Coordinates of C-alpha atoms and ligand atoms in Angstrom, one line a residue:
X1 CA 5.1 -2.5 -31.7
X2 CA 2.0 -2.0 -33.9
X3 CA -0.9 -4.3 -33.5
X4 CA -0.3 -5.6 -37.0
X5 CA 3.4 -6.4 -36.4
X6 CA 2.6 -8.1 -33.2
X7 CA 0.0 -10.3 -34.9
X8 CA 2.5 -11.1 -37.6
X9 CA 5.1 -11.9 -35.1
X10 CA 3.1 -14.4 -33.0
X11 CA 1.8 -15.9 -36.3
X12 CA 5.3 -16.4 -37.6
X13 CA 6.4 -18.1 -34.3
X14 CA 3.8 -20.7 -34.7
X15 CA 5.3 -22.2 -37.9
X16 CA 8.9 -22.5 -36.5
X17 CA 10.0 -25.9 -35.3
X18 CA 10.1 -25.8 -31.5
X19 CA 13.9 -26.0 -31.2
X20 CA 14.3 -22.8 -33.4
X21 CA 12.2 -20.7 -31.0
X22 CA 15.0 -18.8 -29.3
X23 CA 13.3 -15.4 -29.2
X24 CA 11.9 -14.4 -25.8
X25 CA 8.5 -15.9 -25.4
X26 CA 5.8 -13.6 -26.7
X27 CA 2.8 -14.2 -24.4
X28 CA -0.1 -15.8 -26.1
X29 CA -2.2 -12.8 -25.4
X30 CA 0.2 -10.2 -26.4
X31 CA -1.6 -9.3 -29.6
X32 CA -5.0 -9.0 -28.1
X33 CA -6.9 -5.8 -28.0
X34 CA -7.5 -3.6 -25.0
X35 CA -11.0 -4.8 -24.8
X36 CA -10.1 -8.4 -24.8
X37 CA -7.9 -7.9 -21.8
X38 CA -10.4 -5.6 -20.0
X39 CA -13.2 -8.3 -20.5
X40 CA -10.9 -11.0 -19.1
X41 CA -10.5 -8.8 -16.0
X42 CA -14.2 -7.9 -15.8
X43 CA -13.7 -4.3 -16.5
X44 CA -14.5 -1.9 -19.3
X45 CA -11.9 0.0 -21.3
X46 CA -13.6 2.9 -23.1
X47 CA -13.2 6.0 -25.2
X48 CA -15.0 9.2 -25.7
X49 CA -16.1 9.6 -29.3
X50 CA -16.7 12.7 -31.3
X51 CA -19.4 12.4 -34.0
X52 CA -17.6 14.1 -36.9
X53 CA -14.6 11.7 -37.3
X54 CA -16.9 8.8 -36.4
X55 CA -18.9 9.7 -39.6
X56 CA -15.9 10.6 -41.8
X57 CA -12.8 8.4 -40.9
X58 CA -12.5 4.8 -41.2
X59 CA -9.3 4.5 -39.1
X60 CA -11.1 6.2 -36.3
X61 CA -14.1 3.9 -36.6
X62 CA -11.9 0.8 -36.9
X63 CA -10.0 1.4 -33.7
X64 CA -13.0 2.7 -31.8
X65 CA -14.7 -0.5 -32.7
X66 CA -11.9 -3.0 -32.1
X67 CA -10.1 -1.6 -29.1
X68 CA -12.9 -0.4 -26.8
X69 CA -15.9 -2.1 -25.1
X70 CA -17.3 1.1 -23.7
X71 CA -18.2 4.5 -25.2
X72 CA -18.9 8.0 -24.0
X73 CA -20.2 10.8 -26.2
X74 CA -17.7 13.5 -25.9
X75 CA -20.3 16.3 -26.6
X76 CA -23.4 14.6 -28.3
X77 CA -25.5 14.0 -25.2
X78 CA -24.8 17.4 -23.4
X79 CA -27.6 19.7 -22.8
X80 CA -26.6 22.1 -25.7
X81 CA -26.6 19.2 -28.0
X82 CA -29.9 17.5 -26.9
X83 CA -32.2 20.5 -25.9
X84 CA -30.8 23.6 -27.5
X85 CA -34.2 25.4 -27.1
X86 CA -36.7 24.6 -24.4
X87 CA -38.5 21.4 -25.0
X88 CA -37.0 21.1 -28.6
X89 CA -35.0 17.9 -28.3
X90 CA -32.5 16.7 -31.1
X91 CA -31.0 13.2 -30.7
X92 CA -29.4 12.9 -34.0
X93 CA -25.8 12.9 -32.8
X94 CA -26.5 11.0 -29.6
X95 CA -28.3 8.3 -31.5
X96 CA -25.2 7.9 -33.8
X97 CA -23.1 7.2 -30.8
X98 CA -25.5 4.7 -29.4
X99 CA -25.9 3.0 -32.8
X100 CA -22.2 2.6 -33.1
X101 CA -22.0 1.1 -29.7
X102 CA -24.9 -1.3 -30.5
X103 CA -23.2 -2.4 -33.7
X104 CA -19.9 -3.1 -31.9
X105 CA -21.2 -4.7 -28.6
X106 CA -20.1 -1.7 -26.4
X107 CA -21.8 -0.2 -23.5
X108 CA -22.6 3.5 -23.4
X109 CA -22.0 5.9 -20.4
X110 CA -24.4 8.9 -20.9
X111 CA -22.5 12.3 -20.3
X112 CA -24.0 14.4 -18.9
X113 CA -27.4 15.5 -17.6
X114 CA -26.8 18.5 -15.2
X115 CA -23.7 20.6 -15.7
X116 CA -22.9 24.4 -15.5
X117 CA -21.0 24.3 -18.8
X118 CA -22.4 23.6 -22.3
X119 CA -25.9 24.4 -21.0
X120 CA -27.8 26.9 -23.1
X121 CA -28.6 30.4 -21.9
X122 CA -32.3 29.8 -21.8
X123 CA -31.7 27.4 -19.0
X124 CA -29.5 29.7 -17.0
X125 CA -32.2 32.5 -17.3
X126 CA -34.9 30.6 -15.8
X127 CA -36.4 31.3 -12.3
X128 CA -35.7 28.9 -9.5
X129 CA -39.1 27.0 -9.9
X130 CA -38.9 26.9 -13.7
X131 CA -35.2 25.8 -13.5
X132 CA -36.1 22.8 -11.3
X133 CA -39.0 21.7 -13.6
X134 CA -36.7 22.2 -16.8
X135 CA -34.1 19.9 -15.1
X136 CA -36.7 17.3 -14.3
X137 CA -38.0 17.4 -17.8
X138 CA -34.5 17.4 -19.4
X139 CA -33.6 14.3 -17.4
X140 CA -36.8 12.6 -18.0
X141 CA -36.5 13.0 -21.8
X142 CA -32.8 12.4 -22.3
X143 CA -32.2 9.6 -19.8
X144 CA -35.8 8.3 -20.6
X145 CA -35.0 8.1 -24.3
X146 CA -32.5 5.4 -23.6
X147 CA -33.9 3.8 -20.6
X148 CA -35.1 0.6 -22.5
X149 CA -31.9 0.5 -24.5
X150 CA -29.7 -2.3 -23.0
X151 CA -26.4 -0.7 -24.1
X152 CA -26.9 2.6 -22.3
X153 CA -25.9 1.5 -18.8
X154 CA -24.9 4.5 -16.8
X155 CA -25.2 8.3 -16.6
X156 CA -23.2 11.2 -15.3
X157 CA -26.2 12.8 -13.5
X158 CA -24.4 15.8 -12.2
X159 CA -20.9 17.0 -13.3
X160 CA -18.3 19.1 -11.6
X161 CA -20.4 20.4 -8.7
X162 CA -17.2 21.3 -6.6
X163 CA -14.5 23.9 -6.5
X164 CA -10.9 22.7 -6.1
X165 CA -11.0 23.7 -2.4
X166 CA -14.0 21.4 -1.8
X167 CA -16.5 24.2 -1.5
X168 CA -19.7 23.8 -3.7
X169 CA -19.2 25.4 -7.0
X170 CA -21.1 28.6 -7.2
X171 CA -22.8 27.7 -10.4
X172 CA -26.2 28.9 -11.6
X173 CA -27.6 25.7 -10.4
X174 CA -26.4 26.2 -6.8
X175 CA -27.2 29.9 -6.9
X176 CA -30.9 29.3 -7.7
X177 CA -31.5 26.0 -6.1
X178 CA -29.0 25.5 -3.4
X179 CA -27.3 22.2 -3.0
X180 CA -30.6 20.2 -3.0
X181 CA -30.5 20.2 -6.9
X182 CA -28.0 17.4 -6.7
X183 CA -30.3 15.0 -4.8
X184 CA -33.2 16.2 -7.0
X185 CA -31.2 15.4 -10.1
X186 CA -30.5 11.8 -8.8
X187 CA -34.1 11.2 -7.9
X188 CA -35.3 12.4 -11.4
X189 CA -32.8 10.2 -13.2
X190 CA -33.7 7.1 -11.2
X191 CA -37.4 7.8 -12.1
X192 CA -36.4 8.3 -15.8
X193 CA -34.2 5.1 -16.1
X194 CA -34.7 2.8 -13.0
X195 CA -32.0 0.4 -14.3
X196 CA -29.1 2.9 -15.0
X197 CA -26.0 3.3 -12.8
X198 CA -26.2 6.9 -11.7
X199 CA -22.9 8.8 -11.2
X200 CA -21.4 12.0 -9.9
X201 CA -18.4 13.1 -12.0
X202 CA -15.7 15.6 -11.4
X203 CA -11.9 16.4 -12.1
X204 CA -9.0 16.8 -9.6
X205 CA -10.6 14.1 -7.4
X206 CA -8.3 11.3 -8.4
X207 CA -6.2 11.3 -5.2
X208 CA -6.9 12.1 -1.7
X209 CA -7.3 15.9 -1.4
X210 CA -9.8 18.6 -0.2
X211 CA -11.9 18.2 -3.3
X212 CA -12.2 14.5 -3.2
X213 CA -12.8 14.5 0.5
X214 CA -15.7 17.0 -0.1
X215 CA -17.0 14.6 -2.8
X216 CA -16.6 11.6 -0.4
X217 CA -18.6 13.4 2.4
X218 CA -21.4 14.4 -0.1
X219 CA -21.7 10.8 -1.5
X220 CA -21.8 9.4 2.1
X221 CA -24.6 11.9 3.0
X222 CA -26.6 11.3 -0.1
X223 CA -26.3 7.5 0.5
X224 CA -27.5 8.1 4.2
X225 CA -30.4 10.1 3.0
X226 CA -31.4 7.4 0.5
X227 CA -30.7 9.4 -2.6
X228 CA -30.2 6.9 -5.5
X229 CA -26.5 7.5 -6.3
X230 CA -24.6 4.4 -7.5
X231 CA -21.3 5.6 -8.7
X232 CA -18.4 8.1 -8.6
X233 CA -16.5 9.2 -11.8
X234 CA -12.9 10.4 -11.5
X235 CA -12.3 12.3 -14.7
X236 CA -8.4 12.0 -14.5
X237 CA -7.4 14.9 -16.8
X238 CA -3.8 14.7 -15.6
X239 CA -0.6 16.5 -16.7
X240 CA 2.8 15.0 -16.4
X241 CA 4.3 18.4 -15.3
X242 CA 2.2 18.3 -12.2
X243 CA 3.1 14.9 -10.9
X244 CA 0.9 11.9 -10.3
X245 CA -1.7 12.4 -7.7
X246 CA -1.2 10.9 -4.3
X247 CA -3.1 7.8 -2.9
X248 CA -5.3 7.1 -6.0
X249 CA -6.0 3.5 -5.1
X250 CA -6.8 4.5 -1.4
X251 CA -9.2 7.1 -2.8
X252 CA -10.9 4.7 -5.0
X253 CA -11.2 2.3 -2.2
X254 CA -12.7 4.7 0.2
X255 CA -15.5 5.5 -2.3
X256 CA -16.0 1.8 -2.9
X257 CA -16.2 1.3 0.9
X258 CA -19.3 3.6 0.8
X259 CA -21.0 1.1 -1.3
X260 CA -20.8 2.9 -4.8
X261 CA -19.0 1.9 -7.8
X262 CA -16.0 4.0 -9.2
X263 CA -15.0 4.6 -12.7
X264 CA -12.2 6.5 -14.4
X265 CA -14.3 8.5 -16.8
X266 CA -12.2 10.9 -18.8
X267 CA -8.5 10.1 -18.6
X268 CA -6.0 11.9 -20.6
X269 CA -2.4 12.8 -19.7
X270 CA -1.1 16.0 -21.4
X271 CA 2.4 17.2 -21.6
X272 CA 4.2 20.4 -22.6
X273 CA 4.9 20.1 -26.4
X274 CA 6.9 18.9 -28.2
X275 CA 6.7 15.3 -27.3
X276 CA 9.9 13.3 -26.6
X277 CA 10.8 9.8 -25.4
X278 CA 11.2 10.9 -21.8
X279 CA 7.9 12.5 -21.7
X280 CA 6.2 9.7 -23.4
X281 CA 7.6 7.3 -20.8
X282 CA 6.4 9.4 -17.9
X283 CA 3.0 9.6 -19.6
X284 CA 2.9 5.8 -20.1
X285 CA 3.9 5.3 -16.4
X286 CA 1.0 7.5 -15.3
X287 CA -1.4 5.5 -17.5
X288 CA -0.2 2.3 -16.0
X289 CA -0.6 3.6 -12.5
X290 CA -4.2 4.7 -13.2
X291 CA -5.2 1.4 -14.8
X292 CA -3.5 -0.6 -12.0
X293 CA -5.3 1.5 -9.3
X294 CA -8.6 0.7 -10.9
X295 CA -7.8 -2.9 -11.4
X296 CA -6.8 -3.2 -7.7
X297 CA -10.3 -2.2 -6.5
X298 CA -13.2 -4.6 -7.3
X299 CA -15.7 -1.8 -7.3
X300 CA -13.8 0.2 -9.9
X301 CA -15.6 -0.9 -13.0
X302 CA -13.4 0.5 -15.7
X303 CA -11.5 3.1 -17.5
X304 CA -12.6 5.6 -20.2
X305 CA -9.9 7.5 -22.1
X306 CA -11.1 11.0 -23.2
X307 CA -10.6 10.2 -26.9
X308 CA -7.9 7.9 -28.2
X309 CA -6.0 9.8 -30.9
X310 CA -4.0 13.0 -30.5
X311 CA -5.5 14.1 -33.7
X312 CA -8.8 14.8 -31.8
X313 CA -8.3 16.2 -28.3
X314 CA -9.7 19.1 -26.4
X315 CA -6.3 19.7 -24.7
X316 CA -4.5 22.0 -27.3
X317 CA -7.4 24.3 -27.5
X318 CA -7.7 24.7 -23.8
X319 CA -4.1 24.5 -22.8
X320 CA -2.0 26.2 -25.6
X321 CA 1.4 24.6 -26.0
X322 CA 0.2 21.3 -24.4
X323 CA -1.0 18.2 -26.0
X324 CA -0.2 14.6 -27.0
X325 CA -2.4 13.4 -24.1
X326 CA -3.8 10.2 -25.6
X327 CA -2.8 6.8 -26.4
X328 CA -2.5 6.9 -30.2
X329 CA -0.6 9.8 -32.1
X330 CA -2.2 11.9 -34.9
X331 CA -1.5 9.3 -37.5
X332 CA -3.3 6.5 -35.4
X333 CA 0.0 4.9 -34.5
X334 CA 0.1 3.4 -30.9
X335 CA 2.3 5.3 -28.4
X336 CA 4.0 4.0 -25.4
X337 CA 0.9 5.0 -23.5
X338 CA -1.0 2.5 -25.6
X339 CA 1.4 -0.3 -24.5
X340 CA 1.1 0.8 -20.9
X341 CA -2.8 0.5 -20.9
X342 CA -2.5 -2.7 -22.8
X343 CA 0.1 -4.4 -20.5
X344 CA -1.5 -3.2 -17.4
X345 CA -4.8 -4.7 -18.5
X346 CA -3.0 -7.8 -19.5
X347 CA -1.4 -7.9 -16.0
X348 CA 2.1 -7.2 -17.4
X349 CA 5.1 -5.8 -15.5
X350 CA 5.2 -2.4 -14.2
X351 CA 6.4 0.2 -16.6
X352 CA 8.3 2.0 -13.8
X353 CA 10.8 -0.4 -12.1
X354 CA 12.9 2.5 -10.8
X355 CA 12.7 3.5 -7.1
X356 CA 13.3 7.1 -6.0
X357 CA 16.9 7.9 -4.9
X358 CA 17.8 7.6 -1.3
X359 CA 16.6 10.7 0.8
X360 CA 19.3 12.8 2.7
X361 CA 19.8 12.2 6.4
X362 CA 17.1 13.9 8.3
X363 CA 17.9 16.9 10.6
X364 CA 15.9 17.5 13.6
X365 CA 14.7 21.0 14.8
X366 CA 12.0 22.4 17.0
X367 CA 12.2 19.6 19.4
X368 CA 9.7 19.6 22.2
X369 CA 8.6 17.1 24.8
X370 CA 6.2 15.4 22.3
X371 CA 7.3 16.7 18.9
X372 CA 10.0 17.5 16.4
X373 CA 10.4 18.7 12.8
X374 CA 12.6 16.6 10.4
X375 CA 14.0 18.1 7.2
X376 CA 16.0 16.2 4.6
X377 CA 17.4 16.5 1.2
X378 CA 14.7 15.4 -1.3
X379 CA 14.9 12.4 -3.5
X380 CA 14.8 12.3 -7.2
X381 CA 12.8 9.9 -9.3
X382 CA 12.3 9.1 -13.1
X383 CA 8.6 9.6 -12.8
X384 CA 8.2 11.7 -9.6
X385 CA 8.4 11.2 -5.8
X386 CA 5.0 10.9 -4.5
X387 CA 5.8 11.0 -0.8
X388 CA 8.2 10.1 2.2
X389 CA 7.7 7.9 5.2
X390 CA 9.6 8.5 8.5
X391 CA 10.4 5.4 10.6
X392 CA 11.8 4.6 14.0
X393 CA 12.9 1.1 13.3
X394 CA 9.9 -0.5 11.7
X395 CA 7.4 1.9 13.2
X396 CA 6.1 4.6 10.9
X397 CA 6.1 7.9 12.8
X398 CA 4.9 10.2 10.0
X399 CA 4.4 10.8 6.3
X400 CA 4.7 13.7 4.0
X401 CA 4.6 14.7 0.4
X402 CA 7.4 17.2 0.9
X403 CA 10.9 16.7 2.2
X404 CA 10.0 17.8 5.8
X405 CA 7.6 16.4 8.4
X406 CA 6.5 17.6 11.8
X407 CA 6.2 14.6 14.1
X408 CA 3.6 14.7 17.0
X409 CA 2.6 12.4 19.8
X410 CA 6.3 11.5 20.8
X411 CA 7.2 10.5 24.3
X412 CA 9.1 13.1 26.5
X413 CA 12.8 12.6 27.3
X414 CA 13.2 9.8 24.8
X415 CA 15.9 9.2 22.2
X416 CA 14.5 8.8 18.7
X417 CA 16.7 7.3 16.0
X418 CA 14.8 7.8 12.7
X419 CA 15.2 7.3 9.0
X420 CA 13.3 8.4 5.9
X421 CA 12.1 6.4 2.9
X422 CA 10.8 7.9 -0.4
X423 CA 8.0 6.4 -2.5
X424 CA 6.9 6.9 -6.1
X425 CA 3.5 6.4 -7.8
X426 CA 4.2 3.0 -8.9
X427 CA 4.8 2.0 -5.3
X428 CA 8.5 1.7 -5.4
X429 CA 10.4 2.7 -2.3
X430 CA 13.9 4.0 -2.0
X431 CA 16.5 2.5 0.3
X432 CA 16.6 4.1 3.8
X433 CA 18.3 7.4 4.5
X434 CA 21.1 7.4 7.1
X435 CA 19.6 7.6 10.6
X436 CA 19.5 10.7 12.8
X437 CA 19.0 10.7 16.6
X438 CA 17.3 13.3 18.7
X439 CA 16.0 13.3 22.2
X440 CA 12.7 14.7 23.2
X441 CA 12.6 17.3 26.0
X442 CA 11.4 16.9 29.6
X443 CA 7.8 16.0 29.7
X444 CA 6.2 18.2 32.2
X445 CA 3.6 19.0 29.4
X446 CA 5.4 22.2 28.8
X447 CA 5.5 22.2 25.0
X448 CA 8.7 24.2 25.2
X449 CA 10.6 25.3 22.1
X450 CA 14.2 26.5 22.2
X451 CA 15.2 29.2 19.9
X452 CA 19.0 29.5 19.3
X453 CA 20.9 32.4 17.9
X454 CA 24.5 33.7 17.8
X455 CA 24.4 37.1 19.3
X456 CA 27.9 38.1 18.3
X457 CA 31.1 36.4 16.9
X458 CA 34.8 37.1 16.4
X459 CA 37.6 34.9 15.0
X460 CA 37.7 31.7 17.2
X461 CA 34.8 32.7 19.4
X462 CA 31.2 33.6 19.7
X463 CA 28.4 34.5 22.1
X464 CA 25.3 32.2 21.8
X465 CA 21.9 32.6 23.3
X466 CA 18.8 30.3 23.6
X467 CA 15.3 31.5 24.3
X468 CA 13.0 28.9 25.7
X469 CA 9.3 29.5 25.2
X470 CA 6.7 27.2 26.7
X471 CA 3.0 26.7 25.9
X472 CA 2.3 25.1 29.2
X473 CA 3.9 25.8 32.7
X474 CA 7.2 24.0 33.5
X475 CA 9.2 24.0 36.7
X476 CA 12.4 22.8 35.2
X477 CA 14.0 22.7 31.7
X478 CA 17.0 21.4 29.8
X479 CA 18.5 22.0 26.4
X480 CA 21.3 20.1 24.7
X481 CA 23.4 21.7 22.0
X482 CA 25.4 19.3 20.0
X483 CA 28.1 20.9 17.8
X484 CA 29.5 19.2 14.6
X485 CA 33.1 20.0 15.7
X486 CA 34.9 20.8 18.8
X487 CA 33.3 23.9 20.5
X488 CA 34.3 24.6 24.1
X489 CA 31.9 26.6 26.3
X490 CA 34.1 28.9 28.3
X491 CA 31.5 30.7 30.1
X492 CA 27.6 30.5 30.7
X493 CA 24.9 32.4 32.5
X494 CA 21.3 32.0 33.6
X495 CA 21.9 28.2 33.3
X496 CA 23.8 25.2 34.7
X497 CA 26.1 23.4 32.2
X498 CA 27.2 19.8 31.9
X499 CA 29.4 19.0 28.8
X500 CA 30.2 15.7 27.3
X501 CA 32.2 15.5 24.2
X502 CA 30.5 17.7 21.6
X503 CA 27.2 17.8 23.6
X504 CA 26.6 20.6 25.9
X505 CA 23.5 20.3 28.2
X506 CA 22.2 23.5 29.7
X507 CA 19.6 23.3 32.5
X508 CA 17.9 25.9 34.6
X509 CA 19.6 27.7 37.2
X510 CA 18.0 27.6 40.7
X511 CA 16.0 30.8 40.1
X512 CA 14.7 30.4 36.4
X513 CA 13.3 26.9 36.2
X514 CA 9.7 28.0 36.3
X515 CA 8.2 29.2 33.2
X516 CA 4.6 30.2 33.1
X517 CA 2.2 29.1 30.2
X518 CA 3.2 31.2 27.2
X519 CA 6.3 32.6 29.1
X520 CA 9.9 32.3 28.1
X521 CA 13.4 32.6 29.6
X522 CA 16.7 33.1 28.0
X523 CA 20.3 31.9 28.9
X524 CA 23.6 32.8 27.2
X525 CA 27.1 31.5 26.8
X526 CA 30.5 32.1 25.2
X527 CA 31.9 29.4 22.9
X528 CA 35.3 29.1 21.4
X529 CA 36.5 26.9 18.5
X530 CA 39.4 26.6 16.1
X531 CA 37.8 28.0 13.1
X532 CA 37.2 31.3 11.6
X533 CA 34.1 32.7 9.8
X534 CA 30.5 31.6 10.8
X535 CA 30.5 29.7 14.1
X536 CA 29.3 26.2 13.7
X537 CA 25.5 25.4 14.1
X538 CA 24.4 22.9 16.7
X539 CA 21.8 20.2 16.7
X540 CA 19.3 21.3 19.4
X541 CA 17.6 18.7 21.4
Ligands
LIG601 O1 -13.0 19.9 -20.8 C1 -12.8 18.5 -20.8 C2 -13.9 17.7 -20.2 C3 -14.0 18.0 -18.8 N1 -15.1 17.2 -18.1 C4 -16.3 17.2 -18.8 C5 -16.2 17.0 -20.2 O2 -17.5 17.1 -20.9 C6 -15.2 17.9 -21.0 O3 -15.2 17.7 -22.3 C7 -15.0 18.7 -23.2 C8 -14.9 18.2 -24.5 O4 -13.9 17.3 -24.8 C9 -14.7 19.4 -25.5 O5 -14.8 18.9 -26.9 O6 -15.9 19.6 -23.0 C10 -15.6 20.8 -23.7 C11 -16.6 21.9 -23.4 O7 -16.6 22.3 -22.1 C12 -15.7 20.5 -25.2 O8 -15.3 21.5 -26.0 C13 -16.3 22.1 -26.9 C14 -15.9 23.5 -27.4 O9 -15.7 24.3 -26.3 C15 -16.9 24.1 -28.3 O10 -16.4 25.3 -28.8 C16 -17.2 23.0 -29.4 O11 -18.2 23.5 -30.2 O12 -16.6 21.3 -27.9 C17 -17.6 21.7 -28.8 C18 -18.0 20.6 -29.7 O13 -16.8 20.3 -30.5

């Protein structure tokens, strides 16, 4: 519903006699702006602004002013905009952004002081010593310009210093100055604007992963060294086709626990074009999840959307065929993503009430004295399955993002009855899968793995073989093969056999119980069954 229509509706209800109000109640705050709700929650809701539509389009200005209480310059405060030639500073565009924020009671987040991109060639060509002093001068002049301005509250001091694998990005900064340039930049920024909140900012660091963990370790180290770092920015350039990142709230919380603030600095959520209602709903759910993750952590100060209208977005230029990443369409109409952000800020119901489907019954393999691998048929979900948890009763034995997990730390010679539960990004959980039972092998510390194969088969019969390999020495062993249908073992060798129903337990013969570390032994048998074709496969435990 458009803002205007919502305002009319709530206004219309007020003039009806009480008894006539049979419509579902419209909450008193339903027509409020994003910023009104964010302010009520003590958070900011922001947008990046581009200077050209800000100068030229009243619809752009009206929404930017009324819906947001925080502004980031999309490009106007970057190095190529503010210091295109050495020591020649131009603040025309940056000042336009700051003036707009002042006029509309909005805070400004400065973006960005030290980055490898949008930095002029003259900077990149400097010697190490000159580069360090050019960095100090740039920070002093740019952050210093707004140090006494009360609306400019924070800065991205360094931007995108990591590779996705968590290594330091091999930028010209790193090549010439080593990783010490990061601490230097923060110290220069504190000197230039002692009151500003100083941030490190990056993309693909929203969930817990190698890159966000590298960032976490860096922030912890910088804090321990007394480097003035106050905040971490999670850019959050997401795409619905890649799924929602795992453990976003946990990631925000772990940074908060280091004693820094966290902000969502550049969120947009792109899709393969063309748009449709399903993609819009997924996108809306992702926006909800990010806003809720931030709301759930006191030190997450707010959310900045990287623009607000699909009319102006960096996405189609960078990812051909993708777009529609923002909360208003090209005609400035609100999209489901707008409602999602609005309702999450207003504390409304989750956009995604649908849990994942029930996972398949797990199958156990590679069973050892202390471990086993479980594999199951994956769940489906309207938004996306973000992970699975494996339980023994109410005890969680393991988790995984894929439909398989290797359990470790189990007790030898113990029966485990386990089930699997799937989760989605909204925290919905599936019903439990059917249970499966397996028994860990004898616990002489052997770490033995049985490998089963059919050596030969014929109508109604087959020759089977199991090779047992142990990582540590054992003096005895035992393997149970449980077949899904009636299989009779008519002959066996290099083993002793005890059968019970469909379960056939082979243990060592007198002469082959001892297996040295890294060694193996093999036993064989003849099976018969009523069928034809491929012999039935056993569960091995
Ligand atoms: O790439 C998305 C963002 C990733 N994090 C840092 C942000 O600073 C970055 O923003 C984008 C802007 O949204 C784009 O508008 O940064 C791009 C540059 O890396 C910006 O694109 C540039 C174009 O590449 C230039 O050709 C153009 O002159 O925008 C300039 C100004 O319109």
